[in-house]
XYZ file of C-alpha atoms in Angstrom:
218
model
C 38.733 -36.309 -10.778
C 39.832 -33.869 -13.522
C 41.525 -30.598 -12.701
C 42.726 -31.934 -9.322
C 45.984 -32.734 -7.590
C 46.591 -35.345 -4.920
C 47.815 -33.569 -1.767
C 48.363 -35.553 1.429
C 46.169 -38.347 0.108
C 43.244 -36.079 -0.884
C 42.261 -34.812 -4.317
C 42.332 -31.018 -4.286
C 40.563 -29.233 -7.198
C 42.723 -26.696 -9.028
C 41.186 -23.278 -9.699
C 43.162 -22.244 -12.780
C 41.461 -24.507 -15.387
C 38.041 -23.095 -14.465
C 39.373 -19.517 -14.482
C 41.022 -19.951 -17.886
C 37.843 -21.218 -19.496
C 35.624 -18.618 -17.804
C 37.837 -15.666 -18.793
C 38.333 -16.964 -22.319
C 34.578 -17.344 -22.848
C 33.952 -13.952 -21.226
C 36.059 -12.352 -23.966
C 34.584 -14.560 -26.697
C 37.951 -16.130 -27.516
C 38.699 -19.636 -28.676
C 41.510 -21.739 -27.279
C 43.387 -21.112 -30.519
C 42.949 -17.328 -30.146
C 44.397 -17.362 -26.626
C 47.193 -19.733 -27.620
C 48.203 -17.448 -30.504
C 48.144 -14.372 -28.261
C 50.499 -15.859 -25.650
C 52.734 -17.771 -28.098
C 51.846 -21.378 -27.222
C 50.117 -24.165 -29.145
C 46.381 -24.820 -28.962
C 47.201 -28.253 -27.504
C 49.069 -26.553 -24.661
C 46.124 -24.272 -23.960
C 43.764 -27.261 -23.997
C 46.048 -29.109 -21.601
C 45.925 -26.171 -19.167
C 42.133 -25.935 -19.309
C 41.811 -29.691 -18.745
C 44.133 -29.537 -15.749
C 46.685 -31.904 -17.302
C 49.539 -29.398 -17.066
C 50.061 -25.984 -15.467
C 51.435 -22.845 -17.166
C 54.734 -21.394 -16.009
C 55.132 -17.924 -14.512
C 55.786 -16.224 -17.863
C 52.647 -17.741 -19.376
C 50.600 -16.707 -16.337
C 51.800 -13.125 -16.764
C 50.725 -13.156 -20.423
C 47.350 -14.698 -19.558
C 46.825 -12.134 -16.814
C 47.531 -9.284 -19.233
C 45.317 -10.768 -21.953
C 42.329 -11.335 -19.654
C 42.774 -8.079 -17.740
C 42.870 -9.829 -14.356
C 45.566 -10.355 -11.744
C 47.543 -13.572 -11.453
C 46.081 -13.939 -7.993
C 42.586 -13.971 -9.531
C 43.665 -16.742 -11.890
C 45.324 -19.096 -9.415
C 43.490 -18.147 -6.202
C 43.818 -21.094 -3.787
C 46.000 -23.164 -6.111
C 49.180 -21.844 -4.467
C 48.261 -23.501 -1.170
C 47.839 -26.844 -2.937
C 51.096 -26.296 -4.837
C 53.074 -25.656 -1.659
C 51.590 -28.723 0.029
C 52.401 -30.913 -2.953
C 55.956 -29.571 -3.343
C 56.603 -30.092 0.383
C 55.212 -33.635 0.382
C 56.983 -34.742 -2.786
C 60.271 -33.142 -1.702
C 60.402 -35.543 1.261
C 59.629 -38.545 -0.952
C 62.200 -37.568 -3.577
C 64.862 -36.894 -0.933
C 64.419 -40.398 0.452
C 64.564 -41.884 -3.029
C 67.709 -39.911 -3.836
C 69.417 -41.118 -0.645
C 68.399 -44.677 -1.464
C 69.720 -44.355 -5.006
C 73.110 -43.071 -3.809
C 73.304 -45.758 -1.112
C 72.714 -48.484 -3.712
C 75.466 -47.120 -5.943
C 77.892 -46.971 -2.992
C 77.057 -50.568 -2.031
C 77.636 -51.629 -5.623
C 81.039 -49.922 -5.649
C 81.969 -51.541 -2.319
C 81.010 -54.986 -3.614
C 82.938 -54.453 -6.835
C 86.098 -53.410 -5.011
C 85.778 -56.032 -2.270
C 85.148 -59.009 -4.542
C 88.027 -58.011 -6.783
C 90.314 -57.785 -3.742
C 89.514 -61.196 -2.210
C 88.748 -63.324 -5.261
C 91.864 -63.423 -7.392
C 91.219 -66.624 -9.378
C 91.667 -66.108 -13.126
C 88.549 -65.869 -15.262
C 87.897 -66.856 -18.892
C 88.211 -63.177 -19.812
C 91.826 -61.964 -20.159
C 93.062 -59.403 -17.601
C 89.991 -59.888 -15.422
C 89.865 -62.036 -12.302
C 86.806 -63.991 -11.217
C 86.363 -61.438 -8.445
C 86.413 -58.587 -10.948
C 83.663 -60.229 -13.004
C 81.608 -60.917 -9.879
C 82.170 -57.326 -8.779
C 80.912 -55.978 -12.104
C 77.844 -58.202 -11.831
C 77.228 -56.940 -8.284
C 77.630 -53.331 -9.423
C 75.043 -53.845 -12.160
C 72.695 -55.583 -9.697
C 72.808 -52.546 -7.380
C 72.753 -50.031 -10.216
C 69.460 -51.302 -11.678
C 67.302 -50.506 -8.595
C 69.202 -47.229 -8.243
C 68.227 -46.489 -11.820
C 64.586 -47.298 -11.052
C 64.608 -44.833 -8.141
C 66.157 -42.112 -10.316
C 63.520 -42.617 -13.008
C 60.811 -42.517 -10.348
C 62.116 -39.170 -9.074
C 61.988 -37.684 -12.574
C 58.478 -39.070 -13.065
C 57.259 -37.395 -9.863
C 58.768 -34.061 -10.888
C 57.200 -34.226 -14.347
C 53.769 -35.645 -13.501
C 53.261 -33.277 -10.547
C 54.594 -30.155 -12.323
C 56.940 -29.584 -9.380
C 59.331 -27.242 -11.197
C 56.450 -25.038 -12.366
C 54.746 -25.096 -8.945
C 57.983 -24.091 -7.192
C 58.411 -21.125 -9.531
C 54.800 -19.952 -9.161
C 54.918 -20.320 -5.382
C 58.072 -18.169 -5.206
C 56.580 -15.559 -7.549
C 53.347 -15.267 -5.545
C 55.348 -14.853 -2.317
C 57.315 -12.004 -3.860
C 60.512 -14.037 -3.875
C 63.020 -14.398 -6.679
C 61.883 -17.058 -9.131
C 64.404 -19.957 -9.149
C 66.509 -20.167 -12.270
C 65.276 -22.776 -14.700
C 67.796 -25.534 -14.199
C 65.311 -27.931 -15.763
C 65.379 -26.434 -19.253
C 66.537 -29.649 -20.913
C 64.027 -31.794 -19.038
C 61.202 -29.448 -20.109
C 62.182 -29.644 -23.795
C 63.217 -33.318 -23.974
C 62.381 -35.314 -20.836
C 63.674 -38.594 -22.267
C 66.986 -37.029 -23.290
C 67.393 -35.411 -19.869
C 66.741 -38.708 -18.084
C 69.072 -40.634 -20.398
C 71.853 -38.088 -19.860
C 71.514 -38.271 -16.076
C 71.483 -42.078 -16.104
C 74.531 -42.361 -18.342
C 76.449 -39.816 -16.263
C 75.514 -41.566 -13.021
C 76.512 -44.981 -14.307
C 79.730 -43.633 -15.793
C 80.779 -41.889 -12.581
C 80.003 -45.017 -10.540
C 82.064 -47.253 -12.811
C 84.978 -44.812 -12.890
C 85.045 -44.561 -9.089
C 84.837 -48.340 -8.761
C 87.628 -48.815 -11.325
C 89.915 -46.330 -9.561
C 89.309 -47.950 -6.174
C 89.977 -51.376 -7.693
C 93.320 -50.154 -9.075
C 94.248 -48.752 -5.637
C 93.390 -52.049 -3.919
C 95.411 -54.002 -6.479
C 98.371 -51.667 -6.040
C 98.283 -52.130 -2.256
C 98.408 -55.891 -2.722
C-alpha cells in the first residue's frame, strides 16, 4: 500500500502525501514549482508525495509557509504513527545493538583465550596456532555482528526514524534533537562503512592489547 507505514504489524496510511498534492494543486503549482520554492529537487518533492520519504522539520516549515497552512494541518495524524513506529523500532534496534556488542565481546574472548592456551608455532612467523585460531574466531563473530549493525542502519533509513523523531519532538513543543546523522543523510554508504571500520578496528585493538597482557602474565 503506497503512502503507508507498518506500525505494530498494520499498514497505517500517512496523511502528508495527500496533503502535499492537494495543497499544491489548490495553488496551481507543479512539483517543480514547489521544489524550487523550498530549495529541494523535484525528485525529492515527488518522493514526498509518493510517500517514499518524509520531509524534515525545516522543509515542513517551508511547505507550511508556502501553502499558507499550519504544520499540524499538513501532518495531522501522522505524528501518532511516527511515535508508534519510533517506539517499536527502538526496541528492535536496542536488541540488535546488544547482540552486536555481545558477539564482538565473544570474539575478543575467543581470540585472547585461544592465544593463551594454544602456544604451538604456526607457519606464520611471530604468530602461534592459537593466535591464528583466535583471529579466525574473531572474524567469525564479527561477521554476524556486522550484519546486525547494517540491519540497524537499514531500519533507521527505510523507516525515516531520524526525521520522525525530530518531527515528533517539534510537534510536542520540545527541542528538536541535534542532527547527529548528518553524514548518514548525505552519504549513507560512507556512514555505514565508517562505523564498520571503526567498530572492527576497536575490536581488534582491544583483542590485541588483551593478548599482549595474557602473554606478559605467562
